[in-house]
């Protein structure tokens, strides 16, 4: 297959690009390096020493003989160049990672809220428009988030669609499947819920074939391919904005910093290892929806854990202490999370579990690169709301 990967220099995109190239697919990245520029803006760096994208690509070619191409363009702003690239290169599939993906960064200021919304929605809209305009029948696979469901409000979360019963216009009863009601918890998550509507519309109106992968928090760093050489190493974010909860704990344990649990730690989250994430994307690509099929939605997660339990597991493995801090997010102090995630298992996924992969990650990444950690960058400084606590309403 010819696979275009917008966002292919990022954490998930780079690992996916190598995985697909290693399996013989032709891979072309689109990335404007905005993530690396945000590192500079925030004064942070990946814990792992990521090579410049050109060096990464040259190393991959030297080691495997395989070539991955790269076009440096902004998928949200350079529409004409994007359309030209799609027309000329004629991809069979597009795997879309090109969005600003940190919830805390999206809540930092008016500027980051506006950037996140404009960047994410325009990148998605531009890719869809370019497929319509060029008439190229490529399968669009998008990386969405389990966060669009708002943790389900006590309901078991289905894979995308909820069956409802309603009164029919003739007074009878009817049954329909509708998109699960979105309940975003940040501007970032709001862009993902709006992506869903863009997909719904372009699928209905133009027949674009789309798979939306509602992914859990990705943990781990390396995959079979990124381990081949240090020039291919994947990024590892640990700072207060981009460090996702488990990766943050792993690094904190390695540098002797207390594991920072926000609030009571009663929040339950869905997780998936990076190696499983790239395999899921490959499975979604090799099982595309039919032409007339509605948007296909898979929950891409393999296990759920409470944040406090995760901290306890990492503390037991490493002897680290746990520190409970005020929660900067406006969210319920504790939530249950029960979600269906059968589709990818039915396609053959055999998950890496936390119990088997965690220790390796602590040694291979956390301890090996701990000298590169800037401890001042660990706390999360974004605040979700200016509303006084007494005036807040929990709408769940
Ligand atoms: P990342 O920030 O590491 O990578 C995103 C990449 O997209 C970066 O290389 C960035 O430079 C590029 N990019 C952003 N806007 C662009 C634009 N307008 N034009 C061209 N390139 C652009 O993020 P990630 O962790 O790899 O996440 C990728 C996708 O997966 C995101 O959409 C995210 O919402 C989703 N996701 C990630 C996680 C996770 O735990 N990392 C969990 C659920 C969903």
Coordinates of C-alpha atoms and ligand atoms in Angstrom, one line a residue:
X1 CA 0.0 0.0 0.0
X2 CA 1.0 3.6 -0.5
X3 CA 0.4 5.3 2.9
X4 CA 0.6 9.0 3.6
X5 CA 1.3 9.9 7.2
X6 CA 0.5 13.4 8.3
X7 CA 2.2 13.9 11.7
X8 CA 4.7 11.2 11.0
X9 CA 7.5 12.8 13.1
X10 CA 5.5 12.6 16.3
X11 CA 5.4 9.9 19.1
X12 CA 2.8 7.7 17.5
X13 CA 3.4 8.7 13.9
X14 CA 7.2 7.9 13.9
X15 CA 6.7 4.4 15.4
X16 CA 3.8 3.7 12.9
X17 CA 5.8 4.9 9.9
X18 CA 8.7 2.5 10.7
X19 CA 6.4 -0.3 11.4
X20 CA 4.5 0.1 8.1
X21 CA 7.8 0.7 6.1
X22 CA 9.3 -2.5 7.6
X23 CA 6.3 -4.4 6.3
X24 CA 7.0 -3.3 2.8
X25 CA 4.5 -0.4 2.4
X26 CA 5.5 2.8 0.7
X27 CA 5.4 5.5 3.3
X28 CA 5.4 9.3 2.8
X29 CA 5.4 11.6 5.9
X30 CA 3.8 15.1 6.1
X31 CA 5.0 17.0 9.1
X32 CA 5.8 20.7 9.7
X33 CA 7.8 19.9 12.9
X34 CA 5.3 21.9 15.0
X35 CA 5.8 19.5 17.9
X36 CA 9.5 20.1 18.0
X37 CA 8.9 23.9 17.8
X38 CA 6.5 23.6 20.8
X39 CA 9.3 21.9 22.8
X40 CA 11.4 25.0 22.1
X41 CA 8.6 27.4 23.1
X42 CA 8.1 25.5 26.4
X43 CA 11.8 25.1 27.0
X44 CA 11.6 21.3 27.3
X45 CA 13.0 18.3 25.4
X46 CA 12.2 14.7 24.9
X47 CA 13.8 12.5 27.6
X48 CA 15.1 10.3 24.8
X49 CA 17.6 12.0 22.4
X50 CA 15.5 12.2 19.2
X51 CA 17.5 12.8 16.1
X52 CA 16.5 15.5 13.5
X53 CA 13.9 14.0 11.1
X54 CA 16.3 14.0 8.2
X55 CA 18.8 12.0 10.2
X56 CA 16.1 9.6 11.3
X57 CA 15.1 8.9 7.7
X58 CA 18.8 8.6 6.6
X59 CA 19.4 6.1 9.4
X60 CA 16.4 4.0 8.5
X61 CA 17.5 3.9 4.8
X62 CA 21.1 2.9 5.8
X63 CA 19.9 0.2 8.2
X64 CA 17.1 -1.4 6.1
X65 CA 17.5 -0.1 2.5
X66 CA 14.0 1.2 2.8
X67 CA 13.2 4.8 1.9
X68 CA 10.6 6.9 3.7
X69 CA 9.8 10.3 2.0
X70 CA 8.9 13.5 3.9
X71 CA 7.2 16.7 2.8
X72 CA 7.6 19.6 5.2
X73 CA 4.2 21.3 5.1
X74 CA 1.5 22.5 7.4
X75 CA -1.6 20.4 6.9
X76 CA -3.8 23.0 8.5
X77 CA -2.5 26.0 6.5
X78 CA -0.9 24.8 3.2
X79 CA -4.0 23.4 1.6
X80 CA -2.9 23.8 -2.0
X81 CA 0.4 22.0 -1.4
X82 CA -1.4 19.2 0.5
X83 CA -3.9 18.7 -2.3
X84 CA -1.1 18.7 -4.9
X85 CA 0.8 16.1 -2.9
X86 CA -2.3 13.8 -2.6
X87 CA -3.0 14.3 -6.3
X88 CA 0.5 13.5 -7.4
X89 CA 1.4 10.7 -4.9
X90 CA -2.0 9.0 -5.0
X91 CA -2.0 7.3 -1.6
X92 CA -4.1 4.1 -0.9
X93 CA -4.5 5.2 2.7
X94 CA -3.9 8.2 4.9
X95 CA -3.1 7.8 8.6
X96 CA -3.8 11.2 10.2
X97 CA -1.8 12.1 13.4
X98 CA -1.2 15.8 12.6
X99 CA -2.9 17.5 15.5
X100 CA -1.9 19.3 18.7
X101 CA -2.5 16.5 21.2
X102 CA -1.9 17.8 24.7
X103 CA -4.9 18.7 26.8
X104 CA -3.0 20.8 29.3
X105 CA -1.2 22.7 26.5
X106 CA -4.7 23.4 24.9
X107 CA -5.8 24.9 28.2
X108 CA -2.8 27.1 28.8
X109 CA -3.9 30.4 27.3
X110 CA -6.2 32.0 24.7
X111 CA -3.4 31.6 22.2
X112 CA -3.0 27.8 22.8
X113 CA -6.7 27.3 22.8
X114 CA -7.1 29.1 19.5
X115 CA -4.1 27.4 18.0
X116 CA -5.3 23.9 19.0
X117 CA -8.8 24.4 17.6
X118 CA -7.6 26.0 14.3
X119 CA -4.8 23.5 13.8
X120 CA -6.7 20.4 14.5
X121 CA -9.9 21.1 12.8
X122 CA -8.3 22.7 9.7
X123 CA -5.8 19.8 9.3
X124 CA -8.7 17.3 9.4
X125 CA -10.9 19.4 7.1
X126 CA -8.1 19.9 4.6
X127 CA -7.3 16.2 4.4
X128 CA -11.0 15.4 3.8
X129 CA -11.4 18.2 1.2
X130 CA -8.3 17.1 -0.6
X131 CA -9.6 13.5 -0.9
X132 CA -12.9 14.9 -2.3
X133 CA -11.3 17.3 -4.7
X134 CA -8.7 14.8 -6.1
X135 CA -11.3 12.0 -6.2
X136 CA -8.7 9.6 -4.7
X137 CA -10.4 6.8 -2.9
X138 CA -7.9 6.5 0.0
X139 CA -9.0 5.1 3.3
X140 CA -8.5 7.7 6.0
X141 CA -7.5 6.4 9.4
X142 CA -7.6 9.0 12.2
X143 CA -6.2 8.8 15.7
X144 CA -8.9 10.0 18.0
X145 CA -9.2 9.6 21.7
X146 CA -11.2 7.7 24.3
X147 CA -11.6 11.2 25.9
X148 CA -14.4 12.1 23.4
X149 CA -16.8 9.9 25.5
X150 CA -16.2 12.0 28.7
X151 CA -15.7 8.7 30.5
X152 CA -19.2 7.6 29.8
X153 CA -21.2 9.3 32.5
X154 CA -21.6 5.9 34.3
X155 CA -22.6 4.1 31.0
X156 CA -20.6 1.3 29.5
X157 CA -18.9 2.9 26.5
X158 CA -19.7 1.2 23.1
X159 CA -17.4 1.4 20.1
X160 CA -18.5 4.8 18.8
X161 CA -22.3 4.3 18.4
X162 CA -25.1 4.1 20.9
X163 CA -28.4 2.4 20.2
X164 CA -31.3 4.6 21.2
X165 CA -35.1 4.3 21.1
X166 CA -37.1 7.4 20.3
X167 CA -40.6 8.3 19.4
X168 CA -41.1 8.2 15.6
X169 CA -42.8 11.0 13.7
X170 CA -45.9 8.7 13.2
X171 CA -46.2 8.3 17.0
X172 CA -44.6 4.8 17.0
X173 CA -41.2 3.8 18.4
X174 CA -38.0 3.6 16.4
X175 CA -34.5 2.4 17.1
X176 CA -31.4 4.2 15.8
X177 CA -27.7 4.1 16.3
X178 CA -26.2 7.5 16.9
X179 CA -22.7 8.7 17.8
X180 CA -22.2 8.4 21.5
X181 CA -22.9 11.8 23.0
X182 CA -19.6 13.7 23.1
X183 CA -18.5 15.2 26.4
X184 CA -15.1 16.9 25.9
X185 CA -12.9 17.8 29.0
X186 CA -10.5 20.2 27.3
X187 CA -10.2 22.3 24.1
X188 CA -8.0 19.5 22.7
X189 CA -10.7 16.9 23.4
X190 CA -13.3 19.2 21.9
X191 CA -11.4 19.2 18.6
X192 CA -11.6 15.4 18.6
X193 CA -15.3 15.5 19.1
X194 CA -15.7 17.9 16.3
X195 CA -13.5 15.8 14.1
X196 CA -16.1 13.1 14.5
X197 CA -18.8 15.3 13.0
X198 CA -16.5 16.2 10.0
X199 CA -16.0 12.5 9.4
X200 CA -19.7 11.8 9.7
X201 CA -20.5 14.5 7.1
X202 CA -17.8 13.7 4.6
X203 CA -18.6 10.0 4.8
X204 CA -22.3 10.6 4.3
X205 CA -21.9 13.3 1.6
X206 CA -18.8 12.1 -0.3
X207 CA -18.5 8.5 0.5
X208 CA -15.0 8.9 2.1
X209 CA -14.0 5.7 3.8
X210 CA -12.9 6.4 7.3
X211 CA -11.8 4.5 10.4
X212 CA -11.6 6.6 13.6
X213 CA -9.5 4.9 16.3
X214 CA -10.5 6.1 19.8
X215 CA -7.2 5.6 21.4
X216 CA -6.4 5.3 25.1
X217 CA -3.3 6.8 26.7
X218 CA -0.3 5.4 24.9
X219 CA 2.6 4.2 27.2
X220 CA 6.0 2.9 26.4
X221 CA 8.5 4.3 24.0
X222 CA 10.1 1.8 21.8
X223 CA 8.9 -0.6 19.2
X224 CA 10.8 -3.4 17.4
X225 CA 11.9 -0.9 14.7
X226 CA 12.8 2.2 16.9
X227 CA 15.0 -0.1 19.0
X228 CA 17.3 -0.9 16.0
X229 CA 19.5 2.1 16.4
X230 CA 19.6 5.1 18.8
X231 CA 19.1 7.4 15.7
X232 CA 15.6 5.9 15.4
X233 CA 14.7 6.3 19.1
X234 CA 11.1 7.5 19.7
X235 CA 10.3 10.6 21.7
X236 CA 9.4 10.4 25.4
X237 CA 7.5 13.4 26.8
X238 CA 7.7 13.7 30.6
X239 CA 6.9 17.4 31.1
X240 CA 3.7 18.8 32.8
X241 CA 2.0 19.5 29.5
X242 CA 2.9 16.6 27.2
X243 CA 3.9 13.8 29.6
X244 CA 1.0 11.4 29.7
X245 CA 0.4 9.9 33.2
X246 CA 2.2 6.6 33.1
X247 CA 5.3 7.8 31.2
X248 CA 5.5 10.7 33.7
X249 CA 5.5 8.2 36.6
X250 CA 8.1 6.0 35.0
X251 CA 10.5 8.9 34.6
X252 CA 9.7 10.4 38.0
X253 CA 10.6 7.0 39.5
X254 CA 13.9 6.9 37.6
X255 CA 15.0 10.3 38.8
X256 CA 13.8 10.0 42.4
X257 CA 11.0 12.5 42.1
X258 CA 7.7 11.7 43.9
X259 CA 5.0 10.3 41.6
X260 CA 2.6 13.2 41.1
X261 CA -1.0 12.1 41.4
X262 CA -3.5 14.9 40.7
X263 CA -6.5 14.9 43.1
X264 CA -7.3 11.6 44.7
X265 CA -6.0 9.5 41.8
X266 CA -9.5 8.0 41.5
X267 CA -9.7 8.8 37.8
X268 CA -9.8 5.7 35.6
X269 CA -8.1 5.9 32.2
X270 CA -7.7 3.5 29.3
X271 CA -4.2 2.5 28.2
X272 CA -2.4 0.9 25.3
X273 CA 1.3 0.1 24.7
X274 CA 3.0 1.9 21.7
X275 CA 3.8 -1.5 20.1
X276 CA 0.1 -2.5 20.2
X277 CA -0.9 0.9 18.9
X278 CA 1.1 0.5 15.7
X279 CA -0.2 -3.0 15.2
X280 CA -3.8 -1.8 15.7
X281 CA -3.2 0.9 13.0
X282 CA -1.8 -1.8 10.6
X283 CA -4.9 -4.0 11.3
X284 CA -7.2 -1.1 10.6
X285 CA -5.4 -0.4 7.3
X286 CA -5.6 -4.0 6.2
X287 CA -9.3 -4.3 7.0
X288 CA -10.7 -1.1 5.4
X289 CA -14.4 -0.3 5.4
X290 CA -16.4 -0.9 2.3
X291 CA -17.3 2.0 0.0
X292 CA -20.8 2.5 1.3
X293 CA -20.0 1.7 5.0
X294 CA -20.5 4.4 7.7
X295 CA -17.5 5.7 9.7
X296 CA -15.9 2.7 11.4
X297 CA -15.0 3.4 15.1
X298 CA -12.7 1.2 17.2
X299 CA -11.8 1.7 20.8
X300 CA -8.0 1.3 20.7
X301 CA -7.2 0.4 24.3
X302 CA -6.1 -2.8 26.0
X303 CA -6.6 -2.1 29.7
X304 CA -8.0 0.4 32.2
X305 CA -6.4 1.5 35.5
X306 CA -7.1 4.0 38.2
X307 CA -4.3 6.6 38.4
X308 CA -3.7 5.9 42.1
X309 CA -3.3 2.2 41.3
X310 CA -0.8 2.9 38.6
X311 CA 1.2 5.1 41.0
X312 CA 1.1 2.2 43.5
X313 CA 2.3 -0.4 40.9
X314 CA 5.2 1.9 39.8
X315 CA 6.1 2.7 43.5
X316 CA 6.2 -1.1 44.3
X317 CA 8.5 -1.8 41.4
X318 CA 10.9 1.1 42.1
X319 CA 10.5 2.2 45.7
X320 CA 9.4 5.7 44.6
X321 CA 7.2 7.9 46.9
X322 CA 3.8 9.2 45.8
X323 CA 2.7 12.9 46.2
X324 CA -0.9 13.9 46.0
X325 CA -1.3 17.4 44.3
X326 CA -4.3 19.6 43.5
X327 CA -5.9 18.5 40.3
X328 CA -5.6 21.3 37.6
X329 CA -8.3 19.7 35.5
X330 CA -12.0 20.4 35.9
X331 CA -13.2 16.8 36.2
X332 CA -14.8 14.3 38.6
X333 CA -12.5 13.3 41.4
X334 CA -13.2 9.6 40.6
X335 CA -14.7 7.8 37.7
X336 CA -15.3 4.3 36.6
X337 CA -14.6 3.4 33.0
X338 CA -16.0 0.4 31.3
X339 CA -15.6 0.3 27.5
X340 CA -16.0 -2.2 24.7
X341 CA -12.8 -2.9 22.8
X342 CA -13.6 -6.1 21.0
X343 CA -13.0 -5.1 17.4
X344 CA -9.2 -5.0 17.4
X345 CA -9.0 -8.1 19.6
X346 CA -11.3 -9.9 17.1
X347 CA -8.9 -8.9 14.4
X348 CA -6.1 -10.7 16.3
X349 CA -4.4 -8.2 18.7
X350 CA -2.5 -9.9 21.5
X351 CA -1.9 -7.0 24.0
X352 CA 1.3 -6.1 25.9
X353 CA 0.1 -5.6 29.5
X354 CA 1.4 -3.2 32.0
X355 CA 2.5 -6.1 34.2
X356 CA 4.8 -7.5 31.5
X357 CA 6.2 -4.3 29.9
X358 CA 6.6 -1.8 32.8
X359 CA 9.9 -2.9 34.3
X360 CA 11.6 -3.0 30.9
X361 CA 10.5 0.6 30.3
X362 CA 11.8 1.8 33.6
X363 CA 15.2 0.4 33.0
X364 CA 15.5 0.9 29.2
X365 CA 14.3 4.5 29.1
X366 CA 13.8 6.0 32.5
X367 CA 17.1 5.0 34.1
X368 CA 19.1 5.1 30.9
X369 CA 18.3 8.7 30.1
X370 CA 17.6 10.2 33.5
X371 CA 20.5 12.7 33.3
X372 CA 18.5 14.5 30.5
X373 CA 15.6 15.2 32.8
X374 CA 14.9 18.8 33.8
X375 CA 13.1 18.4 37.1
X376 CA 11.6 22.0 36.9
X377 CA 9.6 20.9 33.9
X378 CA 7.7 18.1 35.7
X379 CA 4.8 20.0 37.3
X380 CA 1.7 20.8 35.3
X381 CA 1.2 24.5 35.3
X382 CA -2.0 24.7 33.1
X383 CA -5.2 25.6 34.9
X384 CA -8.5 24.4 33.4
X385 CA -10.8 27.1 34.7
X386 CA -10.9 30.5 36.4
X387 CA -14.3 29.7 37.9
X388 CA -14.1 29.6 41.7
X389 CA -14.5 26.1 43.1
X390 CA -17.8 26.9 44.9
X391 CA -19.4 28.0 41.6
X392 CA -18.6 24.9 39.6
X393 CA -21.3 22.5 38.6
X394 CA -20.5 18.8 37.9
X395 CA -22.8 18.1 35.0
X396 CA -22.2 14.3 35.0
Ligands
LIG1 P1 2.8 14.2 18.7 O1 2.6 15.7 19.1 O2 4.0 13.5 19.2 O3 2.8 14.1 17.1 C1 1.9 14.9 16.3 C2 2.8 15.2 15.1 O4 1.9 16.0 14.2 C3 4.0 16.1 15.4 O5 5.1 15.6 14.8 C4 3.6 17.5 14.8 O6 4.8 18.2 14.4 C5 2.7 17.1 13.7 N1 1.7 18.1 13.3 C6 0.8 18.8 14.2 N2 0.1 19.7 13.5 C7 0.5 19.6 12.2 C8 0.2 20.3 11.0 N3 -0.8 21.2 11.0 N4 0.8 20.0 9.9 C9 1.8 19.0 9.8 N5 2.2 18.3 10.9 C10 1.5 18.6 12.1 O7 1.5 13.5 19.2 P2 1.2 11.9 19.3 O8 1.3 11.5 20.8 O9 2.0 11.1 18.3 O10 -0.3 11.8 18.9 C11 -0.7 11.6 17.5 C12 -2.2 11.5 17.4 O11 -2.6 10.5 18.2 C13 -2.9 12.8 17.9 O12 -3.9 13.2 17.1 C14 -3.4 12.4 19.3 O13 -4.6 13.1 19.6 C15 -3.6 10.9 19.1 N6 -3.6 10.3 20.4 C16 -2.4 10.2 21.1 C17 -2.3 9.6 22.4 C18 -1.1 9.5 23.2 O14 -1.1 9.0 24.4 N7 0.1 10.0 22.7 C19 -3.5 9.1 22.9 C20 -4.7 9.1 22.2 C21 -4.7 9.7 21.0

